Coordinates of C-alpha atoms and ligand atoms in Angstrom, one line a residue:
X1 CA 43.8 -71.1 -50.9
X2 CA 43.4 -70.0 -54.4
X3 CA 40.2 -68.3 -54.2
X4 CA 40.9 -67.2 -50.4
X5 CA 42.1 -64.1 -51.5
X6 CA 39.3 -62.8 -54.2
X7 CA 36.9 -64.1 -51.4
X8 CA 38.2 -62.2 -49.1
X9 CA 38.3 -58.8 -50.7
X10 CA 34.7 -59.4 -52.0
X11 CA 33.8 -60.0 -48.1
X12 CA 35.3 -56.7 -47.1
X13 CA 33.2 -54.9 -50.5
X14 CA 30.2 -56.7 -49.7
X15 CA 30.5 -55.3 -45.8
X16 CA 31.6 -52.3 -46.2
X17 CA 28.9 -51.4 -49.3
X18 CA 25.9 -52.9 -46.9
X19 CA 26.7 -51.9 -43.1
X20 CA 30.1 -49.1 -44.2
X21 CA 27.8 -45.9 -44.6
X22 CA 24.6 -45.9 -42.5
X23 CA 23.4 -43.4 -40.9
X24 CA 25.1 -40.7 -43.1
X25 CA 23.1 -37.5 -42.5
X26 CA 22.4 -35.9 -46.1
X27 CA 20.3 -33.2 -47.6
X28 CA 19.5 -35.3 -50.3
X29 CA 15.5 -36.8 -50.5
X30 CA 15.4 -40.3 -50.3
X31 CA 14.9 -42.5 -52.9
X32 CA 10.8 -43.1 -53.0
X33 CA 9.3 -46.2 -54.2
X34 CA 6.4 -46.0 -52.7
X35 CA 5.6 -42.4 -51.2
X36 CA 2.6 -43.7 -49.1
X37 CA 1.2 -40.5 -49.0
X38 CA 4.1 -38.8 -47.3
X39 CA 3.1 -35.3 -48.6
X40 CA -0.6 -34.3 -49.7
X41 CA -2.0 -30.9 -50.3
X42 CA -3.3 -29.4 -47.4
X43 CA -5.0 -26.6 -45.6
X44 CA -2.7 -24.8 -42.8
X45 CA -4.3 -23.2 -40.3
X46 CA -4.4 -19.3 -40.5
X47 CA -3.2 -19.3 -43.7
X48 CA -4.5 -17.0 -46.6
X49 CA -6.3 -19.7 -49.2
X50 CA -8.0 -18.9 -52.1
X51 CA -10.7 -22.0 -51.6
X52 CA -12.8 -20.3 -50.3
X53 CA -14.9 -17.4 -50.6
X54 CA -13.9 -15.5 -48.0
X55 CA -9.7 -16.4 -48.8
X56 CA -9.7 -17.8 -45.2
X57 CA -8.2 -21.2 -44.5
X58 CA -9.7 -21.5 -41.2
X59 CA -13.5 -21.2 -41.5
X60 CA -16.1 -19.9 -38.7
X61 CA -18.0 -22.9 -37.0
X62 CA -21.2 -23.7 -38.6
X63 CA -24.2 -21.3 -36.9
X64 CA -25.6 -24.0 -34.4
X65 CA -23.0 -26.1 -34.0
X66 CA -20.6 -26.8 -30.9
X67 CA -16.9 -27.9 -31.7
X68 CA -16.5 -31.0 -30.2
X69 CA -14.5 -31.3 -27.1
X70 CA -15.3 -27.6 -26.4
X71 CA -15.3 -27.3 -22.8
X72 CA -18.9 -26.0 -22.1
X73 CA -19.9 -23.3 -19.5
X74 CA -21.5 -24.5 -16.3
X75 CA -24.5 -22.2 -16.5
X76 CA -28.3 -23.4 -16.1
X77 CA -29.1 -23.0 -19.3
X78 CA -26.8 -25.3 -20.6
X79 CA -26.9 -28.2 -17.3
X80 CA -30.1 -27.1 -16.0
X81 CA -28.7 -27.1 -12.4
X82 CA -27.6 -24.3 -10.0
X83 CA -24.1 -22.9 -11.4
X84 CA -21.4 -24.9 -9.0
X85 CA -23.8 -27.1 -7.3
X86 CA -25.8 -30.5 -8.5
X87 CA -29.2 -28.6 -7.5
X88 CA -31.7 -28.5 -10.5
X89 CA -32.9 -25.3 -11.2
X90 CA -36.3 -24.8 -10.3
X91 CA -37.7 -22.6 -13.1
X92 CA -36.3 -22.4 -16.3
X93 CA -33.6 -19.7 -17.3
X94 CA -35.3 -18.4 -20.6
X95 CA -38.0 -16.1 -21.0
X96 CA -40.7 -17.6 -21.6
X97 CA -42.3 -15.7 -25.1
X98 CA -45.6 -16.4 -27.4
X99 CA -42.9 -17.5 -30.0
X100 CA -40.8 -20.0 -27.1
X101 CA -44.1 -21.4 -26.6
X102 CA -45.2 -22.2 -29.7
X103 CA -41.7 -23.3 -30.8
X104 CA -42.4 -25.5 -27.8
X105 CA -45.2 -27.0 -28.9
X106 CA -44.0 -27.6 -32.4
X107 CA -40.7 -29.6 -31.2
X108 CA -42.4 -31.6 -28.5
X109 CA -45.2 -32.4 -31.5
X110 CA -42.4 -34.0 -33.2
X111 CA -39.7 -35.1 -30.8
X112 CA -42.0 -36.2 -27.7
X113 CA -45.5 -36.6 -28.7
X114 CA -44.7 -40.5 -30.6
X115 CA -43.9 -41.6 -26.7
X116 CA -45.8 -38.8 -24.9
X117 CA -48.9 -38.5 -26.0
X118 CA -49.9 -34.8 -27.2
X119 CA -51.5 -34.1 -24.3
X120 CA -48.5 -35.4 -22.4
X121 CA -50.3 -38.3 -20.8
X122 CA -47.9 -40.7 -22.0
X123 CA -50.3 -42.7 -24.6
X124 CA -48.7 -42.0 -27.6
X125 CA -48.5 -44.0 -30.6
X126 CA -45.3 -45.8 -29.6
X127 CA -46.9 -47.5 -26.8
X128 CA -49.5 -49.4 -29.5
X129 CA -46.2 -50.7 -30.7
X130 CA -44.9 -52.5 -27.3
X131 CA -43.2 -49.0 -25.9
X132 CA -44.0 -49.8 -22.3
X133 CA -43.9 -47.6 -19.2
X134 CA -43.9 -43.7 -20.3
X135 CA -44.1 -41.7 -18.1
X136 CA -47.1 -39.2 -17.8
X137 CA -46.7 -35.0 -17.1
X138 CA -49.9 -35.2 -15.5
X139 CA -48.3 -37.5 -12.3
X140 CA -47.8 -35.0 -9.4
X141 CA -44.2 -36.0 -9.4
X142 CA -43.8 -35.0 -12.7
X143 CA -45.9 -31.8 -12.2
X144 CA -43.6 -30.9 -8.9
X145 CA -40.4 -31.7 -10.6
X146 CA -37.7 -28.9 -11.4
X147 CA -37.6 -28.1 -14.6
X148 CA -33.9 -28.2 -14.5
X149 CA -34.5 -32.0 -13.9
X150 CA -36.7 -32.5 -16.9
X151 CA -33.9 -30.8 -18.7
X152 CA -31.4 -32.7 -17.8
X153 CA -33.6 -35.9 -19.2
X154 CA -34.2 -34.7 -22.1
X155 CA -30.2 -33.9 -22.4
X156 CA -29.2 -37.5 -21.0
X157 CA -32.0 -39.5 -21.1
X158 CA -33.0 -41.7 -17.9
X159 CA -34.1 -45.1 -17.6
X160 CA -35.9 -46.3 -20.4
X161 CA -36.0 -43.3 -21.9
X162 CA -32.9 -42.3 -24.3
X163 CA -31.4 -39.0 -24.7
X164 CA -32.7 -36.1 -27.3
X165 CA -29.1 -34.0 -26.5
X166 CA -28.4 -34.6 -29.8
X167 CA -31.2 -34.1 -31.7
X168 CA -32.8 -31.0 -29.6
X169 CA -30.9 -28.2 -29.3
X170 CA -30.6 -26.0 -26.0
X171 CA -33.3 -23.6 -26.6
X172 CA -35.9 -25.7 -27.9
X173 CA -35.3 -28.1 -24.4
X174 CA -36.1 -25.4 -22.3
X175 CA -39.0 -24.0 -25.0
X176 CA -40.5 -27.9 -24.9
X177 CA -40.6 -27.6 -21.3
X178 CA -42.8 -24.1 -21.3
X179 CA -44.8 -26.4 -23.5
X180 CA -44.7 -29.5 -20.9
X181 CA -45.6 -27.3 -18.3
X182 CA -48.9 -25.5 -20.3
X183 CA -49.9 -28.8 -21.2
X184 CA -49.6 -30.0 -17.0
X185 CA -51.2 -26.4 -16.1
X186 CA -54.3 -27.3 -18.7
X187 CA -55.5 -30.2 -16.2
X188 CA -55.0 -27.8 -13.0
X189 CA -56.5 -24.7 -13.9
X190 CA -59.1 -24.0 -11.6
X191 CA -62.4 -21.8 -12.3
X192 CA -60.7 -18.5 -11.2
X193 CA -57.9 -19.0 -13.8
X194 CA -60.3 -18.5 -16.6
X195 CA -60.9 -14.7 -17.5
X196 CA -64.4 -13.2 -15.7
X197 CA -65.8 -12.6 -19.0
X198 CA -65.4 -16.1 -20.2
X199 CA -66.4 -17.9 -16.7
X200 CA -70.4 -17.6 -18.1
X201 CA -69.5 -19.9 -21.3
X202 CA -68.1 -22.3 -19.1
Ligands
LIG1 C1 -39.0 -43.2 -27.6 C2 -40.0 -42.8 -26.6 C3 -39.8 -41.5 -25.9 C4 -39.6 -40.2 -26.4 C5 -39.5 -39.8 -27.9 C6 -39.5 -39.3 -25.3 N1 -39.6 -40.0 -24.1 FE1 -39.6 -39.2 -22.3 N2 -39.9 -41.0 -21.5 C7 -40.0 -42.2 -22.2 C8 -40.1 -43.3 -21.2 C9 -40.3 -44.8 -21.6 C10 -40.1 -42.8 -20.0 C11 -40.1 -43.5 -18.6 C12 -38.7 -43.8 -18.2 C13 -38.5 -44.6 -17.0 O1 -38.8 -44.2 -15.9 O2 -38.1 -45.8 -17.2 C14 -39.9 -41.3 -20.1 C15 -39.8 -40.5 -19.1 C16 -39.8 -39.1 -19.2 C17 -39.8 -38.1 -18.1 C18 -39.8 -38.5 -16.6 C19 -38.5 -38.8 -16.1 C20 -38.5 -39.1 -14.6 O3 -37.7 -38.5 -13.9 O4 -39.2 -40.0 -14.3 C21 -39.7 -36.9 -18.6 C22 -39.7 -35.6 -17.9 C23 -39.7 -37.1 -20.1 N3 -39.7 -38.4 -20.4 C24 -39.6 -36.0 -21.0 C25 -39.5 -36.2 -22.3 C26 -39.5 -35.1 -23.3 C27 -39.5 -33.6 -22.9 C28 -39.4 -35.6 -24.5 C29 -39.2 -34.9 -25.8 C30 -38.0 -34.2 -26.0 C31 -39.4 -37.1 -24.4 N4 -39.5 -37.4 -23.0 C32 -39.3 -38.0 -25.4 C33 -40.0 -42.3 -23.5 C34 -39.8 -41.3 -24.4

């Protein structure tokens, strides 16, 4: 009964000091032992900053790039089919120029050709190496099909064949097919698609 007393009090302190004065709003910070990177330096958007050249926080996209998540416009150039519809378009959107085509040819060189073949009849270097089953531009299927479909594989791939979406950008899908199709056209010309004057040589 002697201590009951001092034992007590110290109960009520030791209560009162742990549970008595939570959640008291104050202005004061809180004492930080480990700040866990609370607060960092950082870029606001819209913001004047001085990081940069041109003193703008938020910079223009890189020229070729496409922000992610962007929701892209349903137009054949970019799906290859009919706006609104799942039907391929049947020739491509883009003029066709001396400088599409020969874009064309450089990209498909590089980004088709290994599986391909450069004359498109799918014998191309991979295929010593085990690549089996590529497909050949001069099969009438492949000759008839839209070129919106062909766009669409090289976007997405199909079968065995993976997807270039990433790694060829739009224009130089569509100028790879003008190439695609020169190189199908070279084992369908007739006589009469050679110029008069040349015919003789032939
Ligand atoms: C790594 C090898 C490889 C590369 C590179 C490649 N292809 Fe293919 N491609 C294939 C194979 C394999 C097939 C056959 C797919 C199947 O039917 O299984 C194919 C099929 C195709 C077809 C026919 C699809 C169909 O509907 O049957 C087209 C068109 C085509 N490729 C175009 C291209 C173009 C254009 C490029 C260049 C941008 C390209 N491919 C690059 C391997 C490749």
């Amino acid at each position: 009964m002697r201590y009951f007393l001092t034992l007590y009090i110290l109960a009520i302190v030791a209560f009162i000091g742990i549970a008595g004065f939570r959640g008291e709003i104050t202005r004061k910070p809180p004492i930080e032992v480990f700040p866990d990177m609370d607060r960092q330096m950082k870029l606001r958007p819209q913001e004047p900053n001085r990081f940069f050249g041109n003193q703008r926080s938020s910079q223009p996209y890189v020229e070729g790039t496409i922000a992610r998540g962007m929701p892209y416009q349903d137009i054949p150039v970019n799906t290859g089919r009919i706006s609104g519809s799942t039907n391929w378009v049947e020739v491509s959107p883009i003029e066709i120029t001396e400088s599409v085509m020969s874009r064309g040819r450089e990209r498909y060189n590089i980004s088709c050709a290994p599986c391909h073949g450069a004359a498109g009849d799918g014998k191309g270097i991979t295929t010593k190496y085990g690549m089996v089953a590529v497909a050949n531009f001069h099969d009438a299927r492949l000759v008839e099909m839209a070129d919106g479909e062909i766009f669409n594989t090289i976007t997405h791939g199909k079968n065995l064949m993976g997807s270039y979406g990433a790694n060829v950008k739009i224009e130089d899908r569509w100028a790879i097919i003008a190439y695609l199709r020169a190189l199908q056209r070279s084992r369908l010309s007739k006589m009469d698609d050679v110029p008069e004057p040349q015919q003789a040589a032939l």
